[in-house]
Short mmCIF file of C-alpha atoms in Angstrom, two decimals:
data_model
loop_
_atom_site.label_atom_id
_atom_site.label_comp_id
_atom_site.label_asym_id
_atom_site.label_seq_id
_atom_site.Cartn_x
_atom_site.Cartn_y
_atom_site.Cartn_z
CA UNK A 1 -61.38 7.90 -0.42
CA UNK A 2 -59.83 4.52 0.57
CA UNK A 3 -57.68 6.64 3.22
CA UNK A 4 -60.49 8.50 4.27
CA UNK A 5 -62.66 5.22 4.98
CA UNK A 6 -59.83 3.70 6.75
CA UNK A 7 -59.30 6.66 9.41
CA UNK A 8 -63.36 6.25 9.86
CA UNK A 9 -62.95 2.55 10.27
CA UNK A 10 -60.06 3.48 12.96
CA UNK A 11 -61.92 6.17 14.67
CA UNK A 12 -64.94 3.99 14.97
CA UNK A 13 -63.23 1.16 16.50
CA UNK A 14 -63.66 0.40 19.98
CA UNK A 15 -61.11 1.46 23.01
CA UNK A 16 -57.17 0.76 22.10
CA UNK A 17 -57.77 -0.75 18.71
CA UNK A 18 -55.28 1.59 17.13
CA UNK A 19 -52.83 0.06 19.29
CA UNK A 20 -54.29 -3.25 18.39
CA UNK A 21 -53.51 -1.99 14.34
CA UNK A 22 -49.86 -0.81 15.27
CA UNK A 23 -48.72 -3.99 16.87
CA UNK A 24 -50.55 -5.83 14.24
CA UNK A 25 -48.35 -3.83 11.37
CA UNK A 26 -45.37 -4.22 13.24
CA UNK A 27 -45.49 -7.80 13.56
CA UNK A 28 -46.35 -8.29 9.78
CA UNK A 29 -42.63 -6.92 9.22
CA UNK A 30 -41.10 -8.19 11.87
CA UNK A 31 -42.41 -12.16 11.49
CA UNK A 32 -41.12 -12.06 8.02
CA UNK A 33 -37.74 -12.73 9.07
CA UNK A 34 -39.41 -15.91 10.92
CA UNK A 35 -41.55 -16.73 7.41
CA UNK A 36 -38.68 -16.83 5.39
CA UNK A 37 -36.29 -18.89 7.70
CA UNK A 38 -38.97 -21.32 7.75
CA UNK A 39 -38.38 -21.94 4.10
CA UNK A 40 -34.64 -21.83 3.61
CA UNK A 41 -33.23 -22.87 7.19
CA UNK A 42 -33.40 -26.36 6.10
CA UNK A 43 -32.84 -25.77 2.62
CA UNK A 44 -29.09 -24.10 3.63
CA UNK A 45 -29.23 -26.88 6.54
CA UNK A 46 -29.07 -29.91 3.73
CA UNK A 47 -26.25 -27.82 1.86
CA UNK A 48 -24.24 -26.67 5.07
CA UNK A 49 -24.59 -29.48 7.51
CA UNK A 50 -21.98 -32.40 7.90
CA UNK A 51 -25.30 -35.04 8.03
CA UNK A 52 -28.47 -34.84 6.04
CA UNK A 53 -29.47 -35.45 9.85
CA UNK A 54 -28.90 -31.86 10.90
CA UNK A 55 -30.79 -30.67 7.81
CA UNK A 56 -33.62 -28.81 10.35
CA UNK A 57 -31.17 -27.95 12.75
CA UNK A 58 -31.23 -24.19 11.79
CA UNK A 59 -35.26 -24.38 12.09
CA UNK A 60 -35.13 -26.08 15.69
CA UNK A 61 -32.23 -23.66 17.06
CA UNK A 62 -34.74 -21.00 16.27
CA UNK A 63 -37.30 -22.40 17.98
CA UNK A 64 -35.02 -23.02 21.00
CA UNK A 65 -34.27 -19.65 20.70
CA UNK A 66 -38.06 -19.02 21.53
CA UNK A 67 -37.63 -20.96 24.49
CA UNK A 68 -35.06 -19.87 26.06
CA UNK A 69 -36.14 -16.36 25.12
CA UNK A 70 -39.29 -16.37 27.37
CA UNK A 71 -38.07 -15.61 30.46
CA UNK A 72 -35.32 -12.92 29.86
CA UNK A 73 -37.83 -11.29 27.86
CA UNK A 74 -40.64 -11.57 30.36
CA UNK A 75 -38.95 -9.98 32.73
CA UNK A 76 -37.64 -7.35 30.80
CA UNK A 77 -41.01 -6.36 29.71
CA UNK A 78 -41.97 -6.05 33.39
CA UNK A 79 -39.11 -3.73 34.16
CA UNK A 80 -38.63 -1.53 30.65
CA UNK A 81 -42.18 -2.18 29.09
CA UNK A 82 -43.08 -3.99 26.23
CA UNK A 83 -42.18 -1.31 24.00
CA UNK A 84 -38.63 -1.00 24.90
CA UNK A 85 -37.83 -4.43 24.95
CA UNK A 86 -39.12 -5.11 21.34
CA UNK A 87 -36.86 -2.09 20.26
CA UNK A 88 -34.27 -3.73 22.22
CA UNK A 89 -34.71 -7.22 20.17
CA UNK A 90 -35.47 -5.53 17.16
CA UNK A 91 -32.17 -3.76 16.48
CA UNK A 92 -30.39 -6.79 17.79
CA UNK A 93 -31.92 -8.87 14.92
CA UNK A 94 -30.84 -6.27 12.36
CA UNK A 95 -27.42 -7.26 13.42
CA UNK A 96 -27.72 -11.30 13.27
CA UNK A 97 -29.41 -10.86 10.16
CA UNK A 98 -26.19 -9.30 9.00
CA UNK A 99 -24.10 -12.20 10.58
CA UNK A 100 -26.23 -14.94 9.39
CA UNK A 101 -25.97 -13.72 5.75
CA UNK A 102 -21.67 -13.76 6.46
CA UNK A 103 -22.22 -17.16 7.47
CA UNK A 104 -23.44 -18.31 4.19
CA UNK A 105 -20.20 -16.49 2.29
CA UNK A 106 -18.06 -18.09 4.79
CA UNK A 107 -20.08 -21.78 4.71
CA UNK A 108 -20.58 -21.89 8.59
CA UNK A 109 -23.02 -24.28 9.98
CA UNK A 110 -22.45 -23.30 13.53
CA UNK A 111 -22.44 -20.35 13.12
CA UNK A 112 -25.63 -20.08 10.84
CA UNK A 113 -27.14 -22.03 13.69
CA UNK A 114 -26.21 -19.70 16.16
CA UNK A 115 -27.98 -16.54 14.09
CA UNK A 116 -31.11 -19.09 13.77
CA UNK A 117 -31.20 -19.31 17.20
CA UNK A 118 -30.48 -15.43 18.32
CA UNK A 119 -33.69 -15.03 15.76
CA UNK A 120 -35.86 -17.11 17.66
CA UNK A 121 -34.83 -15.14 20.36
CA UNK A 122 -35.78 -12.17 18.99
CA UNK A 123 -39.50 -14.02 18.31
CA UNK A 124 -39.85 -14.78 21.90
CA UNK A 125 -40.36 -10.83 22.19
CA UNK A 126 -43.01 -10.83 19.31
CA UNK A 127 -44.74 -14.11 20.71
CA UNK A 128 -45.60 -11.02 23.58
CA UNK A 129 -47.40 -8.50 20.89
CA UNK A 130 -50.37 -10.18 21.02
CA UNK A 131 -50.75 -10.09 25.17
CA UNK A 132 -50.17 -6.28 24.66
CA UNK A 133 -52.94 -6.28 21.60
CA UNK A 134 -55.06 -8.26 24.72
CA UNK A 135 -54.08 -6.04 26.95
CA UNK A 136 -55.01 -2.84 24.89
CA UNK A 137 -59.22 -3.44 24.63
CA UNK A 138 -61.90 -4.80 26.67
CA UNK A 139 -61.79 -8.65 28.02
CA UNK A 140 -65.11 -9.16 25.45
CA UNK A 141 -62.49 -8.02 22.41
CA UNK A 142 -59.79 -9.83 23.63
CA UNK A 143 -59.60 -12.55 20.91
CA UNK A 144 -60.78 -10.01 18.44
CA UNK A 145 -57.91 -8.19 19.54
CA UNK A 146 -55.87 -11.77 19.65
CA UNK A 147 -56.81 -12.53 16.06
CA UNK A 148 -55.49 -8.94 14.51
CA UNK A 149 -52.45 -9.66 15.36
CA UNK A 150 -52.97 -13.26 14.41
CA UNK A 151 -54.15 -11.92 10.73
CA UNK A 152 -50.65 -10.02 10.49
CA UNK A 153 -49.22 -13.28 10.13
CA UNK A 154 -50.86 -13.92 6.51
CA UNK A 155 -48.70 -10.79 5.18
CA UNK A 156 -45.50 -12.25 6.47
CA UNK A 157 -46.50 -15.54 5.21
CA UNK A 158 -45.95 -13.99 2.28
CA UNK A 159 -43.37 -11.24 2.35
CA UNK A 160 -41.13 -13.50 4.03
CA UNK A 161 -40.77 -16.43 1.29
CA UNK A 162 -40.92 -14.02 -1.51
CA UNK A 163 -38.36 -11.87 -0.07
CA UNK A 164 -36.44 -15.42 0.05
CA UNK A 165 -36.52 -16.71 -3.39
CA UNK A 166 -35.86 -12.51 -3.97
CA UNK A 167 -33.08 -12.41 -2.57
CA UNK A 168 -31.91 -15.86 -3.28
CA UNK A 169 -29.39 -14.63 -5.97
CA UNK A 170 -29.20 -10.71 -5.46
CA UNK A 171 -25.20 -11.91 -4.67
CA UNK A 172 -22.96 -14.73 -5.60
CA UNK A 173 -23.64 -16.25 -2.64
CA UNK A 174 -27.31 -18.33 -2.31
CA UNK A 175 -29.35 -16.56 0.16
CA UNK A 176 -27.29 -13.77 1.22
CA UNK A 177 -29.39 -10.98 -0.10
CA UNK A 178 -32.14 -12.69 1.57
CA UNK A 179 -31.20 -11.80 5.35
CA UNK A 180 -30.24 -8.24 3.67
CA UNK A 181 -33.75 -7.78 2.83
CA UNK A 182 -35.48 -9.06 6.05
CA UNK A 183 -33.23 -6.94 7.59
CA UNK A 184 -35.02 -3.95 6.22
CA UNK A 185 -37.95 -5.48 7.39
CA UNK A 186 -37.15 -5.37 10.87
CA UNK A 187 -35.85 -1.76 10.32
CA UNK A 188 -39.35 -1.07 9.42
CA UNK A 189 -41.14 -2.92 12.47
CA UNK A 190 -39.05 -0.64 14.48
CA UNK A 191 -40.21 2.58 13.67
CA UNK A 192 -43.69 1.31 13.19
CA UNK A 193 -43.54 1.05 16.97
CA UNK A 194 -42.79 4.32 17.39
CA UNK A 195 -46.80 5.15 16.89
CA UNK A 196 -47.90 2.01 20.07
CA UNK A 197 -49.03 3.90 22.98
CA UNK A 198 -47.48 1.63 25.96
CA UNK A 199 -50.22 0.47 28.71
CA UNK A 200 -49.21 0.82 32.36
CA UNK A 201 -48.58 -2.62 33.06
CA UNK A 202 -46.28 -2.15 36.14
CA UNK A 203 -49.42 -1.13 38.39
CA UNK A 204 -51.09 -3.93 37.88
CA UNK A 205 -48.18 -6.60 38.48
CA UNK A 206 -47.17 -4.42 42.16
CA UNK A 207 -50.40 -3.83 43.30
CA UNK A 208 -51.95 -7.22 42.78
CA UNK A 209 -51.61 -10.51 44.93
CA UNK A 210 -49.90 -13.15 43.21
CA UNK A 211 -49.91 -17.07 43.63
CA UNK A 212 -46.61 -19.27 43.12
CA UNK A 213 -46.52 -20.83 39.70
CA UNK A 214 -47.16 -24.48 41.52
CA UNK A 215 -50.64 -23.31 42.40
CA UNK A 216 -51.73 -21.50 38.81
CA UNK A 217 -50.35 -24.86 37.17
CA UNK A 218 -52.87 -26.53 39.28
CA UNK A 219 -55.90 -24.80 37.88
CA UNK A 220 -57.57 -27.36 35.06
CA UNK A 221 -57.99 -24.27 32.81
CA UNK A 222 -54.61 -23.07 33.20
CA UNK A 223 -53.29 -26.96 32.28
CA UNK A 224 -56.06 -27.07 29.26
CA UNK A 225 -54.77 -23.41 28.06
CA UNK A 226 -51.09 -24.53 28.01
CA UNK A 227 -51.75 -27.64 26.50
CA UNK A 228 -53.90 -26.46 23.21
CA UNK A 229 -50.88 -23.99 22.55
CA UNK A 230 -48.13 -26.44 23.09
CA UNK A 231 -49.89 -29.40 20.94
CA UNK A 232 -50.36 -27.37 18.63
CA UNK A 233 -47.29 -26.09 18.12
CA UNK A 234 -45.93 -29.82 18.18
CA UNK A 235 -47.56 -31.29 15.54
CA UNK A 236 -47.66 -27.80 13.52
CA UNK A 237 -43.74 -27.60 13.53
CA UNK A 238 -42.90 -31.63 13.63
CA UNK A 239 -44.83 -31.96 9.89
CA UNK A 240 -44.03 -28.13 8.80
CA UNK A 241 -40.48 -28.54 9.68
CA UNK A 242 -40.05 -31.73 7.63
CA UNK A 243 -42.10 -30.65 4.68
CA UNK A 244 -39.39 -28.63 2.52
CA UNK A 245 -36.49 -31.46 2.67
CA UNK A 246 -39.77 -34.28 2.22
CA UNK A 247 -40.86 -32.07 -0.74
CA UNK A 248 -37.78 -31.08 -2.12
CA UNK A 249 -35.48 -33.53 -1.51
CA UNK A 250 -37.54 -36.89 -1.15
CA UNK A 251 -40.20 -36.38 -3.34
CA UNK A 252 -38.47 -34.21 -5.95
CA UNK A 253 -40.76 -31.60 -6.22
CA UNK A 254 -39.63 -28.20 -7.27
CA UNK A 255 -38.17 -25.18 -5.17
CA UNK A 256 -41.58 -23.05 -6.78
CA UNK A 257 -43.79 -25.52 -5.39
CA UNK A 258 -42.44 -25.79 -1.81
CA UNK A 259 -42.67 -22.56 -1.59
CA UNK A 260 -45.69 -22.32 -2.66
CA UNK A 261 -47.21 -24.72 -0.28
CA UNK A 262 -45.25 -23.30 2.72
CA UNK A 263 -46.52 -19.77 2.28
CA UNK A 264 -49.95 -21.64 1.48
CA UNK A 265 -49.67 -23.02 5.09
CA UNK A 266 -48.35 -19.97 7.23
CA UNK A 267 -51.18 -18.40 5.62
CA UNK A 268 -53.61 -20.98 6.88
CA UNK A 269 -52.37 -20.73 10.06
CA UNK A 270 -53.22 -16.99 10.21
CA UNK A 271 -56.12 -16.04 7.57
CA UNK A 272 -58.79 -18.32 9.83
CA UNK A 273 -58.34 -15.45 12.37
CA UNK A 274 -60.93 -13.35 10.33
CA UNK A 275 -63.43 -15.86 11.27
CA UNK A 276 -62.12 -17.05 14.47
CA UNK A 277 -64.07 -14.36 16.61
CA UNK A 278 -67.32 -15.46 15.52
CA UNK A 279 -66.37 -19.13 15.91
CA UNK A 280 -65.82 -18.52 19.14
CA UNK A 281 -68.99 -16.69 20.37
CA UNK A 282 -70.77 -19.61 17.99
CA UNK A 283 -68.84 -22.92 19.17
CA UNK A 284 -66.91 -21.62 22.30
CA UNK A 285 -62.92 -22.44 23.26
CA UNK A 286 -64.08 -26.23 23.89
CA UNK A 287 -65.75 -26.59 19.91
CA UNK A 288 -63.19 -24.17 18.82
CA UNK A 289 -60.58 -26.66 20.22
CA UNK A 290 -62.13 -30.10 19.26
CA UNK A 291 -62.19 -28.53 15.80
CA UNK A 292 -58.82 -27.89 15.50
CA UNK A 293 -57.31 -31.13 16.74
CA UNK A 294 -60.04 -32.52 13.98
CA UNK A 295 -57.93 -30.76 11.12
CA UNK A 296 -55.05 -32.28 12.78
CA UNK A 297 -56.80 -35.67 12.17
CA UNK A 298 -57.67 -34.80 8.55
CA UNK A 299 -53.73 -34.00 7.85
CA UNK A 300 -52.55 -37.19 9.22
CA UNK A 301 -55.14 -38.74 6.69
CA UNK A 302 -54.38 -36.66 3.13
CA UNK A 303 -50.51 -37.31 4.17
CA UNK A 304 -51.05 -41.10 4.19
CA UNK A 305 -52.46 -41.41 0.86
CA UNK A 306 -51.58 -38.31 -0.93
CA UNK A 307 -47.69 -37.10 -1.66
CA UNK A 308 -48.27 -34.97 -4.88
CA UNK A 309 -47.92 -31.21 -4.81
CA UNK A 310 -51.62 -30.88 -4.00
CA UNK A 311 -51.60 -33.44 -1.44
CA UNK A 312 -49.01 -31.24 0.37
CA UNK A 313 -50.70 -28.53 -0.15
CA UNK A 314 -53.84 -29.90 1.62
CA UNK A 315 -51.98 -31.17 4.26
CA UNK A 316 -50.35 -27.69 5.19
CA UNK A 317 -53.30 -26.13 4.53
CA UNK A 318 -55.51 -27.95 7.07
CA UNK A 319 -52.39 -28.25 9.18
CA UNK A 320 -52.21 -24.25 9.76
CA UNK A 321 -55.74 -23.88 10.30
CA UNK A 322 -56.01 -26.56 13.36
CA UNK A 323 -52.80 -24.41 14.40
CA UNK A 324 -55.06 -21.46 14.71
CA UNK A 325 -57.94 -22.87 16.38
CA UNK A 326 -55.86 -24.58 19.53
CA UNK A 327 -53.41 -21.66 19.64
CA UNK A 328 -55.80 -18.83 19.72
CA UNK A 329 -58.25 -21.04 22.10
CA UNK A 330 -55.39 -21.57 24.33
CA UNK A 331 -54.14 -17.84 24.22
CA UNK A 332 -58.01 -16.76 24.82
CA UNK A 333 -58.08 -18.81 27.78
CA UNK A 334 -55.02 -18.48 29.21
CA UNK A 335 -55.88 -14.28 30.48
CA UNK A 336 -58.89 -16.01 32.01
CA UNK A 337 -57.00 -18.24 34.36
CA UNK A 338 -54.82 -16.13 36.56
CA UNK A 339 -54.63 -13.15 38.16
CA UNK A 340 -53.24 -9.50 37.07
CA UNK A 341 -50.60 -9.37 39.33
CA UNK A 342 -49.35 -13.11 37.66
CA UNK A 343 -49.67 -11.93 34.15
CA UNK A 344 -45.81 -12.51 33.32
CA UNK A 345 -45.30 -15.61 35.48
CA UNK A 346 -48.16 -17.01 33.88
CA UNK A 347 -47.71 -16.06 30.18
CA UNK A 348 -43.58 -16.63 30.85
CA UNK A 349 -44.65 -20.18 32.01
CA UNK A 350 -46.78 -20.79 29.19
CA UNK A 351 -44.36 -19.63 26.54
CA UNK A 352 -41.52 -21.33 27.72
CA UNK A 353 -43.73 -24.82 27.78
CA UNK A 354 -44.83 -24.00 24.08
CA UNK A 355 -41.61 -23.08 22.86
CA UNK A 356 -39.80 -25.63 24.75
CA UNK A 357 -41.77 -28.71 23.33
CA UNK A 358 -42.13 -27.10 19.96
CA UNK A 359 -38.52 -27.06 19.64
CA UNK A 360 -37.79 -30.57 20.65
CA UNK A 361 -40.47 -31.28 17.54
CA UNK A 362 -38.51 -29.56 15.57
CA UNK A 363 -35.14 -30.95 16.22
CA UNK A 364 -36.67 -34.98 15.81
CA UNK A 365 -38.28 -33.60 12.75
CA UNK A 366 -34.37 -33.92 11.05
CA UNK A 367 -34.12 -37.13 12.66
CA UNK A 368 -37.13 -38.76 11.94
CA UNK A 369 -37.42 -37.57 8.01
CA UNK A 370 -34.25 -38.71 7.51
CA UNK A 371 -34.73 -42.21 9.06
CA UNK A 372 -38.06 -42.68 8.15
CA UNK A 373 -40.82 -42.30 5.80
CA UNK A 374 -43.17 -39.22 5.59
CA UNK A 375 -46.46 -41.30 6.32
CA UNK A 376 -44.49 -42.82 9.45
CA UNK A 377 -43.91 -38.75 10.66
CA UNK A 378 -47.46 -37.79 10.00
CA UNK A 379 -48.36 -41.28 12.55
CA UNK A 380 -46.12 -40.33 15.05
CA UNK A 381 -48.30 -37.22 15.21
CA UNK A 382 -51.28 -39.46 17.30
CA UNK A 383 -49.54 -39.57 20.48
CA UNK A 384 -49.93 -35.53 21.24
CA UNK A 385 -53.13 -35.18 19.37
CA UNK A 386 -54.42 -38.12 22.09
CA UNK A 387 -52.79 -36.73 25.14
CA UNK A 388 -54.93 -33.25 24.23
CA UNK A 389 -57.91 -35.15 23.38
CA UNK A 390 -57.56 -36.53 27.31
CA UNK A 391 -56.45 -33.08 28.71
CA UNK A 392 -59.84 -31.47 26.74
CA UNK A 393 -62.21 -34.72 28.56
CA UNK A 394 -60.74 -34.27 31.81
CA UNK A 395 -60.69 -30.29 32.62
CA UNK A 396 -63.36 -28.59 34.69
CA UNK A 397 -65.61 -25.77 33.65
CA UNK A 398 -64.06 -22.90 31.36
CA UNK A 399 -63.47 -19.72 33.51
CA UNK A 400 -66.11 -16.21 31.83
CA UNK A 401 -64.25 -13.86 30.03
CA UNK A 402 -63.32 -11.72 32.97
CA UNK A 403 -61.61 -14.39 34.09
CA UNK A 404 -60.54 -15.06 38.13
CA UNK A 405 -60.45 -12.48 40.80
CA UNK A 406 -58.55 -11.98 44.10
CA UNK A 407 -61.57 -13.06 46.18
CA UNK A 408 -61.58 -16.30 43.81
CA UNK A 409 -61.69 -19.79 45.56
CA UNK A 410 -58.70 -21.38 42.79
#
């Protein structure tokens, strides 16, 4: 029966939610690999590195990864399709999985660093699965569409730690078997794939006019879109990267519990997304945005008084779902703000921004929780929340949800 019901559910959905299902399933075992570096990159950091202040450098090579991923895998999407290209990244990750987990037998920082980062490249490709779940429905199902693939997240969030501490001492060597399994993971992901039905995106992009980048950027929408992604990114990967060496390390709390309380969080940043449609027909991308940079608020508040294992908890908790609100605000908004034919400029633009500033969070995150104290980090974390506060105050009217048109005066 439970099969049965399902295929109903399927059938009944509206227009290219099966491919919406399929991307979502192939991210859940795909983003794993991300989950579980998130844990032990600056675990094998502290033991690895030459300085306690590289400890995150893993974590923040992946991220640059990201960044410097965008573009490359922009453009190959508008040349091969998205399809291709996440096979492409998907059996190259396979591959540095392999070479990560030799790095560990052989004790190589760099080269652990470089496999962090070659991973991150890999997610620049699956930051794009969720513009092709967009891309598969209606514009009115486009963040229900958004927050599928958003929900895949919560799986990872915990496949990917567990198959961590699983693999943790499968060999001799600390985390080896780890990469082995996530491996597998990605193995999966790629023949999930198989089953997405690929959208003609190249007659959109050839057909339609296109502005230069300089005049999209100047679009208040465009500016507010890029700016709830990328602040919350910041201050999502500034405290999240910090939190395993301030947990473990610093506040001597056990390996159990930081797990616990980073799977707690990457599920927060994902499991809001069942509730996130209907947030944003009720409160729109402005209240759906002021609410998340409120969480962000509340963090920086439990942090300052509160360093047991619940207090953490809390904090990451809260943390992940202000993540959710600004990112999938900003991702909603972004379709709305350009044309078809700019669809990769824009999106490559708006990636590489995110990415770019999320990974110079993450690479002061080793500096500053090394230097300073965890209440001092969690402070630091007014500046961007302010600056997005401004950017929200000062943009114009928010564009419908069929967003801007050739014959539009922007």
């Amino acid at each position: 029966p439970v099969p049965y019901y399902g295929f109903l559910m399927l059938a009944s959905m509206p227009r290219g939610f099966s491919n919406v299902i399929i991307l979502a399933l192939t991210s859940t075992f795909a983003f794993s690999t991300t989950a579980m570096l998130m844990l032990v990159g600056s675990l094998v950091g502290s033991e690895l590195a030459p300085s306690a202040d590289w400890a995150t450098l893993p974590i923040a090579m992946m991220v640059v990864g990201t960044a410097i991923g965008i573009f490359p895998v922009t453009r190959l999407m508008s040349t091969l399709g998205r399809k291709y290209t996440l096979w492409i990244f998907f059996i190259v990750n396979i591959f540095i999985c392999l070479l990560a987990s030799h790095s560990l037998v052989i004790k190589n920082f760099a080269l652990f660093c470089f496999c962090a980062m070659m991973i991150g490249f890999g997610n620049a490709a699956l930051q794009q699965i969720r513009f092709a779940a967009m891309e598969s429905v209606t514009p009115k199902h486009a963040v229900t569409a958004a927050s599928i693939v958003m929900l895949s997240g919560v799986l990872a969030a915990i496949i990917g730690p567990e198959l961590a501490v699983l693999g943790r001492t499968l060999t001799q060597v600390e985390y080896q078997g780890s990469f082995w399994l996530v491996a597998g993971n990605i193995l999966i992901a790629t023949f999930i794939l198989i089953f997405y039905k690929e959208i003609d995106i190249k007659t959109a992009s050839e057909k339609e006019s296109s502005r230069s980048i300089k005049l999209i950027i100047k679009s208040p929408s465009f500016r507010l879109a890029v700016a709830s992604a990328a602040i919350g990114y910041i201050v999502m990967s500034f405290v999240m990267t910090g939190t395993p060496i301030s947990m473990h390390n610093h506040f001597g709390h056990s390996l159990a519990d930081t797990k616990w309380v980073i799977q707690s969080h990457i599920a927060a940043m994902f499991l809001p997304s069942l509730i996130t449609p209907w947030l944003f027909r009720l409160l729109g991308i402005r209240g759906l945005m002021t609410i998340g940079l409120a969480c962000y608020g509340l963090t920086i508040i439990i942090g300052l008084i509160d360093s047991s294992v619940m207090g953490f908890w809390f904090q990451l908790v809260i943390l992940g779902i202000g993540w959710n609100f600004l990112f999938i605000s900003g991702t909603t908004l972004l379709p709305r703000t350009y044309l078809k034919g700019e669809k990769f400029k824009a999106q490559a633009f708006n990636d590489s921004v995110v990415f770019s500033t999320q990974a110079i969070a993450s690479l002061s995150a080793g500096w500053a929780i090394s230097t300073t104290s965890w209440q001092a980090m969690l402070l630091v974390c007014l500046i961007p929340i302010g600056f997005m506060l401004v950017t929200l105050m000062r943009s114009g009217s928010i564009p419908s949800a069929e967003g801007i048109h050739d014959d539009d005066n922007v």
